[in-house]
Structures are given as C-alpha cells and as structure tokens.
Amino acid sequence: MRSYRRHRLLVPALLCAVAVLAARPTAADRQPASGGTGDSGLSSEVVRLYEEAAVATQQYEAGRKAAEKQRARAQRAEKLLDRRRRHIAGLHEDLGRIARAQYRGNGGLPVAAQMILADSPEELMRGQHAFSQADLAVTNAIAKSRRAETRLAAAEAEASTLWQALDQRNTQLARLKAGIERKLETARTRLQGRADASVAAGACRGAVRLDQPRTGFTTAWVAPVETYELSASYGSGGSRWASRHTGQDFAVPIGTPVRAVGEGRVERVSCGGAFGIEIVIEHAGGYYTQYAHLASVAVEQGEHVSPGQWIGQSGTTGNSTGPHLHFETRVTPEMGSAVNPVAWLKERRVSL
C-alpha cells in the first residue's frame, strides 16, 4: 500500500497551498498611496503599482504551480492504482489456471471430491494448502484493492474541492493583476505626459523623491536598472543618430526606477534636447555616467548618490522611439567623450 500512503499527502498539501495563497496580501488589500495628485504622488504611484503588479504575478504563478503539482500527484496515484488493478486481474487468472489444471489432472473431479478421495492425509493437506494459498492471495489482494479505492475516491473528492478553490483563487488573482496593470498603464501615460510638458518647456519640475526600499548592496557598482532587455548597443548605426550610438540602451517600461551605477555626485540635471530629461553623475577616477530619456528625476544637481540609489524613472522623452533608458559612460560631462559602457561596467564586475 506504499502508493496510497504517498497519495494521502495530497489533500494536506493542497490545504497548505490554499491557506498560503489566501493569507498572502494582495494589491486590493492595501490602501492607495497618499498625495496622488502631485508629481511626487504620481511617480510614487507608478513605483507602487509596479510592486503590486509583481506581487500579484508571483501569487498567480504560485497558485497555478500548486494546482498543477497536485493534479500531477493525483495522476501518478491513479497510475499506481491501475497497476494494482492489473495485478489483481493477473491473480484472478492464475487462480483460474490452477483450478482448471487441478480439474484436468484429477479426472474432472471437483476439488472437494478430490480431497475426500485422497489416498493419504499428506496428499489431502497438500491439495488443500495449495488451493487455499492461491485463494487467500486473491482474496487479500481484492480486499486491499477495495480499501485503497475507497480511500482514493475520498481523497480525490476532497482534492477536487480544493483544486476548485485554487482555480477560483487564481481567477481572482488574474483579474486583480489585470486591474493593476490597467492602472499602471494609465499612471505611466500621465507620468510621460508631464515629462513631455517639462521637455517642451525646457524646464525640469525638480526632484521627485521616491521611497526606495532598503537595498543592502554589497558591491561598489551595479547595473543602471534591475530588470531589462538590452537594445541598441554602443557604436551601432541608425538613422536616429548623427554618427554612431554613443551608449547602451536598456528597454524598460515607463516609470522603471533608474539607479546610480556607483557612488558619485550629480553633475547635471537637465530637460530638453535630444536626450530629453537627463542626469549626469561624476564618479571617482574622472568618469561620468549619463542617464537619458527619463520621465522623472529624484535627485538635485550637486547631490551625493550611492551605488544603486534611485535617481529617477525611465521614460521616452527627447529623441526616443519608445520607452528605454539611454546609458552612457564618458570621460567628460559633455557629449562626444563616450566610451563603451558595457566594457566599462564589466571592468567593475558588472555583467549585463
């Protein structure tokens, strides 16, 4: 019965999965951030919605995987039960063969008559023992199978109820996730609209402070964004640039927090021109990093920054065909002194 002891774990595991999913907080359980009408409120709202969308996605994936695992366990248990049924059927066939062989070998007499007409007590006992053992094996196997099938039916009925609860929870999480993403898209559009207005006016709105969670970076250098896809690379050609691309582009959605790659001082914050809203940071050793096409800035000129500190949010201001971060490394604060940023970061043990 080893297979059924395994199957008995299925229901408690499902109960745990439902309990964990039900206990985890969702975006709907939280209160919206205050101050949602100003620049700071809008930027914070985008960051908050990013976080809530990530949490909802994780919860949905956890629920989906839990349901899939339980279904797989049930299928494995059902296969084990099928093998046991086939084994019992084989025992039935063996018993039938024994009975037929005994009948043919003893003149067609029934087993009871054979035992009565046995020549000696030893022959009687041997015949009775052989048939009894075969009959007992089949009887025990049938009894075990029936008990196992009863337990399996009860477990599957309860598991079915729990699977339905998991599926219902996943449906709720999917709706929640879709709602958060719609709100996030609206907030992104508003954030980019304000950024475009600033660029058109040629005047930045000032630093919009973001409530950054504790980072705990242990390295002196980091990538400028946490999650990304690399797009246009340093030195590549294109109609959008006068000669060659001077930086490395990171394809990220509008509002993605942008990080200072290392310790330094904010050399410049500006709006307007081909780079839209941009930040330039001076680092030790005579190098500068530029972060362009932003939707908002979170630092002021002259401010000291630490590795991984949020300095703004990505956007698509200036000469940009879509949301991304344009990142450069330079030997001066000005355009025209760029070096390969991927190689520069790799020298500092940051692989993109």
PDB file of N, CA and C in Angstrom, residues 229-238 240-241 243-250 275 287-288 290 324-331 334-345 352:
ATOM      1  N   GLU A 229      15.920  44.488 -20.869  1.00  0.00           N
ATOM      2  CA  GLU A 229      16.414  43.832 -22.083  1.00  0.00           C
ATOM      3  C   GLU A 229      17.323  44.825 -22.780  1.00  0.00           C
ATOM      4  N   LEU A 230      18.474  44.368 -23.216  1.00  0.00           N
ATOM      5  CA  LEU A 230      19.394  45.251 -23.924  1.00  0.00           C
ATOM      6  C   LEU A 230      18.880  45.490 -25.338  1.00  0.00           C
ATOM      7  N   SER A 231      18.934  46.733 -25.771  1.00  0.00           N
ATOM      8  CA  SER A 231      18.517  47.036 -27.145  1.00  0.00           C
ATOM      9  C   SER A 231      19.703  47.634 -27.905  1.00  0.00           C
ATOM     10  N   ALA A 232      19.613  48.875 -28.350  1.00  0.00           N
ATOM     11  CA  ALA A 232      20.698  49.454 -29.155  1.00  0.00           C
ATOM     12  C   ALA A 232      21.999  49.508 -28.349  1.00  0.00           C
ATOM     13  N   SER A 233      23.061  49.057 -28.955  1.00  0.00           N
ATOM     14  CA  SER A 233      24.342  48.964 -28.262  1.00  0.00           C
ATOM     15  C   SER A 233      25.282  50.090 -28.667  1.00  0.00           C
ATOM     16  N   TYR A 234      26.357  50.204 -27.940  1.00  0.00           N
ATOM     17  CA  TYR A 234      27.365  51.243 -28.193  1.00  0.00           C
ATOM     18  C   TYR A 234      28.008  51.026 -29.573  1.00  0.00           C
ATOM     19  N   GLY A 235      28.089  52.088 -30.347  1.00  0.00           N
ATOM     20  CA  GLY A 235      28.748  52.033 -31.645  1.00  0.00           C
ATOM     21  C   GLY A 235      27.863  51.574 -32.785  1.00  0.00           C
ATOM     22  N   SER A 236      26.616  51.195 -32.498  1.00  0.00           N
ATOM     23  CA  SER A 236      25.741  50.743 -33.574  1.00  0.00           C
ATOM     24  C   SER A 236      25.260  51.926 -34.398  1.00  0.00           C
ATOM     25  N   GLY A 237      24.889  51.650 -35.645  1.00  0.00           N
ATOM     26  CA  GLY A 237      24.439  52.709 -36.540  1.00  0.00           C
ATOM     27  C   GLY A 237      22.935  52.810 -36.575  1.00  0.00           C
ATOM     28  N   GLY A 238      22.431  53.942 -37.072  1.00  0.00           N
ATOM     29  CA  GLY A 238      20.992  54.129 -37.174  1.00  0.00           C
ATOM     30  C   GLY A 238      20.658  55.533 -37.613  1.00  0.00           C
ATOM     31  N   ARG A 240      18.603  57.553 -36.350  1.00  0.00           N
ATOM     32  CA  ARG A 240      18.280  58.475 -35.264  1.00  0.00           C
ATOM     33  C   ARG A 240      19.504  59.196 -34.729  1.00  0.00           C
ATOM     34  N   TRP A 241      20.710  58.703 -35.062  1.00  0.00           N
ATOM     35  CA  TRP A 241      21.931  59.292 -34.518  1.00  0.00           C
ATOM     36  C   TRP A 241      22.749  59.933 -35.634  1.00  0.00           C
ATOM     37  N   SER A 243      25.979  60.018 -36.005  1.00  0.00           N
ATOM     38  CA  SER A 243      27.028  59.124 -36.492  1.00  0.00           C
ATOM     39  C   SER A 243      26.797  57.715 -35.943  1.00  0.00           C
ATOM     40  N   ARG A 244      27.288  57.475 -34.738  1.00  0.00           N
ATOM     41  CA  ARG A 244      27.124  56.162 -34.108  1.00  0.00           C
ATOM     42  C   ARG A 244      26.467  56.323 -32.751  1.00  0.00           C
ATOM     43  N   HIS A 245      25.813  55.247 -32.309  1.00  0.00           N
ATOM     44  CA  HIS A 245      25.163  55.283 -30.990  1.00  0.00           C
ATOM     45  C   HIS A 245      26.229  55.387 -29.908  1.00  0.00           C
ATOM     46  N   THR A 246      26.036  56.317 -28.985  1.00  0.00           N
ATOM     47  CA  THR A 246      27.076  56.640 -28.004  1.00  0.00           C
ATOM     48  C   THR A 246      26.871  55.979 -26.649  1.00  0.00           C
ATOM     49  N   GLY A 247      25.862  55.135 -26.531  1.00  0.00           N
ATOM     50  CA  GLY A 247      25.629  54.493 -25.238  1.00  0.00           C
ATOM     51  C   GLY A 247      25.034  53.110 -25.401  1.00  0.00           C
ATOM     52  N   GLN A 248      24.550  52.589 -24.292  1.00  0.00           N
ATOM     53  CA  GLN A 248      23.855  51.301 -24.274  1.00  0.00           C
ATOM     54  C   GLN A 248      22.417  51.553 -23.845  1.00  0.00           C
ATOM     55  N   ASP A 249      21.462  51.069 -24.647  1.00  0.00           N
ATOM     56  CA  ASP A 249      20.044  51.242 -24.323  1.00  0.00           C
ATOM     57  C   ASP A 249      19.513  50.027 -23.562  1.00  0.00           C
ATOM     58  N   PHE A 250      18.680  50.324 -22.569  1.00  0.00           N
ATOM     59  CA  PHE A 250      18.015  49.297 -21.778  1.00  0.00           C
ATOM     60  C   PHE A 250      16.513  49.434 -22.020  1.00  0.00           C
ATOM     61  N   PHE A 275      18.251  64.341 -25.707  1.00  0.00           N
ATOM     62  CA  PHE A 275      18.232  63.371 -24.615  1.00  0.00           C
ATOM     63  C   PHE A 275      17.020  63.541 -23.699  1.00  0.00           C
ATOM     64  N   TYR A 287      35.520  59.735 -14.396  1.00  0.00           N
ATOM     65  CA  TYR A 287      34.490  59.221 -15.299  1.00  0.00           C
ATOM     66  C   TYR A 287      33.128  59.802 -14.933  1.00  0.00           C
ATOM     67  N   TYR A 288      32.259  59.823 -15.933  1.00  0.00           N
ATOM     68  CA  TYR A 288      30.903  60.340 -15.760  1.00  0.00           C
ATOM     69  C   TYR A 288      29.927  59.326 -16.365  1.00  0.00           C
ATOM     70  N   GLN A 290      25.811  58.990 -17.778  1.00  0.00           N
ATOM     71  CA  GLN A 290      24.631  59.738 -18.196  1.00  0.00           C
ATOM     72  C   GLN A 290      23.427  58.794 -18.253  1.00  0.00           C
ATOM     73  N   HIS A 324      12.726  53.533 -22.914  1.00  0.00           N
ATOM     74  CA  HIS A 324      14.009  52.888 -22.641  1.00  0.00           C
ATOM     75  C   HIS A 324      14.888  53.846 -21.850  1.00  0.00           C
ATOM     76  N   LEU A 325      15.959  53.303 -21.303  1.00  0.00           N
ATOM     77  CA  LEU A 325      16.990  54.119 -20.662  1.00  0.00           C
ATOM     78  C   LEU A 325      18.207  54.144 -21.564  1.00  0.00           C
ATOM     79  N   HIS A 326      18.665  55.350 -21.893  1.00  0.00           N
ATOM     80  CA  HIS A 326      19.924  55.512 -22.618  1.00  0.00           C
ATOM     81  C   HIS A 326      21.007  55.767 -21.575  1.00  0.00           C
ATOM     82  N   PHE A 327      21.997  54.871 -21.536  1.00  0.00           N
ATOM     83  CA  PHE A 327      23.063  54.955 -20.527  1.00  0.00           C
ATOM     84  C   PHE A 327      24.408  55.144 -21.215  1.00  0.00           C
ATOM     85  N   GLU A 328      25.152  56.151 -20.754  1.00  0.00           N
ATOM     86  CA  GLU A 328      26.483  56.408 -21.305  1.00  0.00           C
ATOM     87  C   GLU A 328      27.520  56.471 -20.195  1.00  0.00           C
ATOM     88  N   THR A 329      28.753  56.141 -20.559  1.00  0.00           N
ATOM     89  CA  THR A 329      29.912  56.430 -19.704  1.00  0.00           C
ATOM     90  C   THR A 329      30.825  57.348 -20.504  1.00  0.00           C
ATOM     91  N   ARG A 330      31.325  58.406 -19.827  1.00  0.00           N
ATOM     92  CA  ARG A 330      32.113  59.434 -20.509  1.00  0.00           C
ATOM     93  C   ARG A 330      33.362  59.767 -19.703  1.00  0.00           C
ATOM     94  N   VAL A 331      34.291  60.429 -20.374  1.00  0.00           N
ATOM     95  CA  VAL A 331      35.484  60.935 -19.692  1.00  0.00           C
ATOM     96  C   VAL A 331      35.363  62.423 -19.391  1.00  0.00           C
ATOM     97  N   GLU A 334      30.405  66.120 -20.965  1.00  0.00           N
ATOM     98  CA  GLU A 334      29.751  66.522 -22.200  1.00  0.00           C
ATOM     99  C   GLU A 334      29.672  65.389 -23.213  1.00  0.00           C
ATOM    100  N   MET A 335      28.719  65.542 -24.114  1.00  0.00           N
ATOM    101  CA  MET A 335      28.549  64.599 -25.207  1.00  0.00           C
ATOM    102  C   MET A 335      29.786  64.617 -26.105  1.00  0.00           C
ATOM    103  N   GLY A 336      30.133  63.461 -26.657  1.00  0.00           N
ATOM    104  CA  GLY A 336      31.287  63.360 -27.542  1.00  0.00           C
ATOM    105  C   GLY A 336      32.488  62.722 -26.885  1.00  0.00           C
ATOM    106  N   SER A 337      32.387  62.403 -25.594  1.00  0.00           N
ATOM    107  CA  SER A 337      33.523  61.793 -24.895  1.00  0.00           C
ATOM    108  C   SER A 337      33.174  60.401 -24.374  1.00  0.00           C
ATOM    109  N   ALA A 338      32.204  59.768 -25.008  1.00  0.00           N
ATOM    110  CA  ALA A 338      31.709  58.479 -24.504  1.00  0.00           C
ATOM    111  C   ALA A 338      32.693  57.351 -24.765  1.00  0.00           C
ATOM    112  N   VAL A 339      32.702  56.385 -23.841  1.00  0.00           N
ATOM    113  CA  VAL A 339      33.427  55.121 -24.008  1.00  0.00           C
ATOM    114  C   VAL A 339      32.400  53.989 -23.916  1.00  0.00           C
ATOM    115  N   ASN A 340      32.827  52.797 -24.296  1.00  0.00           N
ATOM    116  CA  ASN A 340      31.902  51.659 -24.303  1.00  0.00           C
ATOM    117  C   ASN A 340      31.393  51.382 -22.881  1.00  0.00           C
ATOM    118  N   PRO A 341      30.101  51.578 -22.627  1.00  0.00           N
ATOM    119  CA  PRO A 341      29.602  51.410 -21.251  1.00  0.00           C
ATOM    120  C   PRO A 341      29.560  49.962 -20.789  1.00  0.00           C
ATOM    121  N   VAL A 342      29.341  49.026 -21.715  1.00  0.00           N
ATOM    122  CA  VAL A 342      29.296  47.621 -21.328  1.00  0.00           C
ATOM    123  C   VAL A 342      30.674  47.161 -20.850  1.00  0.00           C
ATOM    124  N   ALA A 343      31.723  47.516 -21.612  1.00  0.00           N
ATOM    125  CA  ALA A 343      33.090  47.165 -21.218  1.00  0.00           C
ATOM    126  C   ALA A 343      33.490  47.883 -19.928  1.00  0.00           C
ATOM    127  N   TRP A 344      33.050  49.135 -19.801  1.00  0.00           N
ATOM    128  CA  TRP A 344      33.377  49.935 -18.612  1.00  0.00           C
ATOM    129  C   TRP A 344      32.766  49.296 -17.367  1.00  0.00           C
ATOM    130  N   LEU A 345      31.520  48.861 -17.450  1.00  0.00           N
ATOM    131  CA  LEU A 345      30.880  48.214 -16.306  1.00  0.00           C
ATOM    132  C   LEU A 345      31.494  46.836 -16.046  1.00  0.00           C
ATOM    133  N   LEU A 352      26.342  42.686 -17.984  1.00  0.00           N
ATOM    134  CA  LEU A 352      24.982  42.955 -18.478  1.00  0.00           C
ATOM    135  C   LEU A 352      24.485  41.791 -19.332  1.00  0.00           C
TER     136      LEU A 352
END
